[in-house]
Tab-separated table of C-alpha atoms in Angstrom:
chain	number	residue	atom	x	y	z
A	299	MET	CA	-30.110	-7.022	69.523
A	300	GLY	CA	-26.955	-8.679	70.755
A	301	SER	CA	-24.209	-6.132	71.300
A	302	ASP	CA	-21.247	-4.899	68.513
A	303	GLN	CA	-19.350	-4.837	71.284
A	304	THR	CA	-16.304	-7.074	72.290
A	305	PRO	CA	-15.485	-7.068	77.044
A	306	SER	CA	-13.073	-4.281	76.393
A	307	GLY	CA	-15.558	-2.240	74.804
A	308	ARG	CA	-14.007	-1.643	71.845
A	309	PRO	CA	-16.041	-2.406	68.500
A	310	ALA	CA	-16.283	-6.074	67.479
A	311	ARG	CA	-16.616	-5.004	63.882
A	312	GLU	CA	-12.797	-2.999	64.418
A	313	ARG	CA	-11.496	-5.628	66.802
A	314	PRO	CA	-8.510	-7.397	65.084
A	315	LEU	CA	-9.249	-11.247	64.421
A	316	ALA	CA	-7.228	-14.501	65.403
A	317	PRO	CA	-5.931	-16.520	63.228
A	318	ASP	CA	-8.194	-19.467	63.763
A	319	GLU	CA	-11.394	-16.601	64.343
A	320	VAL	CA	-11.225	-15.758	60.028
A	321	GLY	CA	-12.727	-18.747	59.283
A	322	GLU	CA	-16.056	-18.443	61.316
A	323	PHE	CA	-16.283	-14.850	60.562
A	324	LEU	CA	-15.546	-16.367	56.867
A	325	THR	CA	-18.982	-18.277	56.680
A	326	ARG	CA	-21.341	-16.299	58.245
A	327	PRO	CA	-24.200	-15.755	56.204
A	328	THR	CA	-23.849	-11.491	55.574
A	329	VAL	CA	-20.850	-12.270	54.317
A	330	GLN	CA	-21.178	-14.983	52.314
A	331	LYS	CA	-23.461	-13.007	50.167
A	332	LEU	CA	-20.523	-11.142	49.395
A	333	TYR	CA	-19.054	-13.787	47.564
A	334	GLU	CA	-21.243	-16.561	46.735
A	335	GLY	CA	-21.597	-16.586	42.839
A	336	ARG	CA	-18.504	-15.297	42.066
A	337	LEU	CA	-16.324	-17.865	43.227
A	338	GLU	CA	-16.152	-21.476	44.272
A	339	ARG	CA	-13.482	-21.697	46.741
A	340	ILE	CA	-11.926	-19.602	49.641
A	341	GLU	CA	-8.564	-20.933	50.127
A	342	LEU	CA	-6.851	-19.873	53.840
A	343	THR	CA	-3.274	-19.763	54.555
A	344	ARG	CA	-0.653	-19.266	56.945
A	345	VAL	CA	1.324	-17.079	54.260
A	346	ARG	CA	3.052	-13.313	55.006
A	347	SER	CA	3.802	-12.520	51.249
A	348	TYR	CA	0.256	-11.015	51.037
A	349	VAL	CA	-2.775	-10.361	52.569
A	350	GLY	CA	-5.729	-11.657	49.745
A	351	LYS	CA	-5.050	-12.975	46.461
A	352	ALA	CA	-7.454	-14.633	43.135
A	353	LEU	CA	-6.365	-17.569	41.136
A	354	VAL	CA	-8.090	-19.447	38.705
A	355	ARG	CA	-7.097	-22.688	39.208
A	356	LYS	CA	-7.524	-25.353	36.039
A	357	GLY	CA	-9.976	-27.642	35.231
A	358	ARG	CA	-13.304	-29.021	33.780
A	359	PRO	CA	-14.985	-25.581	34.560
A	360	PRO	CA	-11.801	-23.540	35.971
A	361	GLN	CA	-11.686	-23.132	40.026
A	362	ARG	CA	-12.553	-19.735	40.841
A	363	VAL	CA	-10.183	-19.360	44.034
A	364	VAL	CA	-9.554	-16.690	46.628
A	365	ARG	CA	-6.606	-17.474	49.476
A	366	LEU	CA	-6.781	-14.966	52.304
A	367	ALA	CA	-4.014	-15.495	54.720
A	368	ARG	CA	-5.591	-15.915	58.200
A	369	ASN	CA	-2.080	-14.575	60.293
A	370	HIS	CA	-1.932	-10.952	59.748
A	371	GLY	CA	-4.281	-9.658	62.219
A	372	LEU	CA	-6.543	-7.219	60.523
A	373	THR	CA	-9.639	-6.764	61.821
A	374	GLU	CA	-13.611	-7.466	60.692
A	375	THR	CA	-13.886	-4.309	57.917
A	376	GLU	CA	-10.418	-4.887	56.797
A	377	LEU	CA	-11.122	-8.328	56.678
A	378	ILE	CA	-14.878	-7.474	53.810
A	379	PHE	CA	-12.135	-5.318	52.197
A	380	VAL	CA	-9.559	-7.562	51.037
A	381	LEU	CA	-12.494	-9.840	50.299
A	382	CYS	CA	-13.967	-7.400	48.409
A	383	HIS	CA	-10.528	-6.780	46.314
A	384	GLU	CA	-9.929	-10.464	45.797
A	385	VAL	CA	-13.702	-10.882	44.283
A	386	ALA	CA	-12.843	-7.902	42.224
A	387	HIS	CA	-10.558	-10.167	40.641
A	388	HIS	CA	-13.263	-12.008	39.484
A	389	VAL	CA	-16.274	-10.071	38.636
A	390	ALA	CA	-13.441	-8.425	35.981
A	391	GLY	CA	-11.511	-10.811	35.238
A	392	VAL	CA	-8.166	-11.479	36.453
A	393	VAL	CA	-6.534	-10.412	33.619
A	394	GLU	CA	-7.474	-6.988	34.005
A	395	ARG	CA	-5.118	-7.042	37.654
A	396	HIS	CA	-6.089	-3.053	39.461
A	397	SER	CA	-7.344	-1.617	36.343
A	398	ASP	CA	-10.071	0.018	35.974
A	399	LEU	CA	-12.985	-2.221	34.550
A	400	TRP	CA	-11.192	-4.331	38.621
A	401	ARG	CA	-11.697	-0.848	40.366
A	402	GLU	CA	-14.887	-0.170	39.411
A	403	ALA	CA	-16.062	-3.606	40.401
A	404	CYS	CA	-14.040	-3.203	43.483
A	405	ALA	CA	-15.912	0.494	44.470
A	406	GLU	CA	-19.537	-2.109	43.433
A	407	LEU	CA	-18.365	-4.968	45.924
A	408	VAL	CA	-18.002	-2.123	48.451
A	409	ARG	CA	-20.329	-0.596	48.621
A	410	GLU	CA	-22.716	-3.848	48.600
A	411	ALA	CA	-21.059	-4.941	51.767
A	412	GLY	CA	-22.152	-1.436	52.714
A	413	LYS	CA	-25.587	-2.761	52.281
A	414	LEU	CA	-25.309	-6.049	53.627
A	415	GLY	CA	-24.890	-4.384	57.540
A	416	LEU	CA	-20.804	-5.372	56.684
A	417	LEU	CA	-19.099	-1.852	56.702
A	418	PRO	CA	-19.612	1.396	58.460
A	419	GLU	CA	-20.703	4.423	56.053
A	420	TYR	CA	-17.089	5.970	56.686
A	421	ARG	CA	-15.821	3.308	55.947
A	422	VAL	CA	-18.372	2.537	52.155
A	423	GLN	CA	-17.125	6.040	51.793
A	424	GLN	CA	-12.877	5.736	52.886
A	425	GLY	CA	-12.901	2.423	50.835
A	426	VAL	CA	-14.846	3.899	48.235
A	427	GLU	CA	-11.937	6.360	47.077
A	428	MET	CA	-8.621	4.550	48.249
A	429	VAL	CA	-9.909	2.208	45.249
A	430	LEU	CA	-10.929	4.804	43.232
A	431	ASN	CA	-8.463	6.856	43.850
A	432	GLY	CA	-5.701	5.022	45.037
A	433	SER	CA	-3.290	2.868	44.972
A	434	ALA	CA	-3.236	-0.778	45.048
A	435	SER	CA	-0.595	-2.080	45.893
A	436	LYS	CA	-0.655	-4.352	49.642
A	437	PHE	CA	-3.399	-3.340	51.949
A	438	ARG	CA	-2.165	-2.779	54.908
A	439	GLY	CA	-5.265	-2.315	57.128
A	440	TRP	CA	-7.262	1.333	57.514
A	441	PRO	CA	-5.196	4.585	56.562
A	442	GLU	CA	-4.884	5.086	59.865
A	443	ARG	CA	-4.536	1.681	61.074
A	444	ALA	CA	-1.098	1.674	58.415
A	445	GLU	CA	0.568	4.765	58.431
A	446	LYS	CA	0.670	4.187	62.726
A	447	ALA	CA	2.325	0.626	61.773
A	448	GLU	CA	4.513	2.522	59.142
A	449	GLN	CA	5.473	4.335	61.586
A	450	GLN	CA	6.301	0.949	63.641
A	451	ARG	CA	8.332	0.222	60.851
A	452	LYS	CA	10.312	2.899	60.232
A	453	GLU	CA	11.226	3.404	63.917
A	454	ARG	CA	12.628	-0.716	64.123
A	455	ARG	CA	14.738	0.433	61.302
A	456	ALA	CA	16.469	3.378	62.377
A	457	GLU	CA	16.923	0.856	65.828
A	458	ILE	CA	18.937	-1.754	63.841
A	459	LEU	CA	21.095	0.936	61.267
A	460	GLU	CA	21.704	2.093	64.967
A	461	ARG	CA	22.536	-1.230	66.373
A	462	LEU	CA	24.251	-2.751	62.589
A	463	GLN	CA	26.633	1.527	62.381
A	464	ALA	CA	27.782	0.530	65.716
A	465	ARG	CA	29.106	-2.439	64.642
A	466	GLY	CA	31.457	-0.228	61.817
A	467	LEU	CA	28.878	-0.646	58.777
A	468	GLN	CA	29.785	1.627	56.414
A	469	PRO	CA	30.763	1.497	52.313
A	470	GLY	CA	34.055	-1.035	52.720
A	471	ALA	CA	32.939	-3.458	55.622
A	472	ARG	CA	31.995	-7.151	54.978
A	473	VAL	CA	28.467	-8.012	56.170
A	474	ARG	CA	27.323	-11.669	57.072
A	475	PHE	CA	23.326	-12.002	55.653
A	476	ILE	CA	20.495	-14.151	54.918
A	477	TYR	CA	19.481	-14.018	51.384
A	478	ARG	CA	17.197	-17.748	50.090
A	479	ARG	CA	17.088	-18.724	53.635
A	480	ARG	CA	21.334	-19.307	53.661
A	481	VAL	CA	23.849	-17.443	54.625
A	482	HIS	CA	26.466	-15.368	52.309
A	483	ILE	CA	28.888	-12.869	52.542
A	484	GLY	CA	29.445	-9.139	50.849
A	485	GLU	CA	30.290	-6.254	51.097
A	486	VAL	CA	28.526	-2.789	51.826
A	487	VAL	CA	29.261	-0.683	48.220
A	488	ARG	CA	26.053	1.740	49.826
A	489	VAL	CA	23.533	2.335	52.498
A	490	ASN	CA	20.399	3.348	51.927
A	491	ARG	CA	16.709	4.551	53.770
A	492	VAL	CA	15.566	0.872	54.297
A	493	THR	CA	19.141	-1.641	52.303
A	494	VAL	CA	21.952	-2.072	52.296
A	495	SER	CA	23.917	-2.161	48.919
A	496	VAL	CA	25.601	-5.559	48.461
A	497	GLY	CA	28.108	-6.396	46.249
A	498	GLU	CA	31.183	-8.936	45.744
A	499	VAL	CA	34.292	-8.561	48.157
A	500	GLY	CA	36.241	-6.631	46.484
A	501	GLY	CA	33.791	-5.872	43.299
A	502	GLY	CA	33.063	-2.839	44.458
A	503	ARG	CA	29.576	-3.315	42.331
A	504	THR	CA	25.647	-3.827	44.089
A	505	VAL	CA	24.954	-7.169	43.386
A	506	LEU	CA	21.827	-6.975	46.263
A	507	ARG	CA	19.525	-4.980	48.210
A	508	VAL	CA	19.501	-6.447	51.552
A	509	PRO	CA	17.285	-5.052	54.149
A	510	PHE	CA	17.981	-3.979	57.210
A	511	GLY	CA	17.257	-6.824	59.529
A	512	ARG	CA	18.729	-9.439	57.546
A	513	ILE	CA	22.696	-8.788	57.874
A	514	ILE	CA	23.787	-11.060	60.855
A	515	GLY	CA	27.160	-9.618	60.848
A	516	VAL	CA	29.249	-7.080	60.754
A	517	THR	CA	33.512	-6.837	60.141
A	518	ASP	CA	35.514	-4.162	58.515
A	519	GLY	CA	36.873	-5.100	55.518
């Protein structure tokens, strides 16, 4: 039997997949067993706004589709968990969204992934707990990796805020920021934990909440 280790010694299933490896991974026979008969098509995208999405494409007959983003650097086991999440939408029915029916369907798929050898037992237990009792919002990786990533995001936000405040960011200041791919100018109403409340100059009312990273300039009010 071949080794399940990478040259660095890390388990292969916990190694982040490169974008060009995702398609090959999804066509492995054991992975295909997890979704065959439950959907007609998997599409790979390069979007950043989501990791996975289930949809039904109109036609005769309708086509059950799962879209997966290939550039999020998920490990093999994380990608399997995302696949279970999206396939469960088709098993339960996409109109169910993240209902109890969807949760049960997803938990059962996670258990099935364990039986297929795609998830180690501790990840099965972890995944089932997340599905049945946790949030069904955007998946950012297994809890330990998501916690580390969130800490890094907090540190980056703090660094950006410190730079902006050094340039004069405060209520009443004017800022230039990116919104819908265009540069806009507004007046700072309030500096929040992760965003800046911005309104029309002289208006005193919040119109948008702009993430720190989208602010590209600060001037005195």
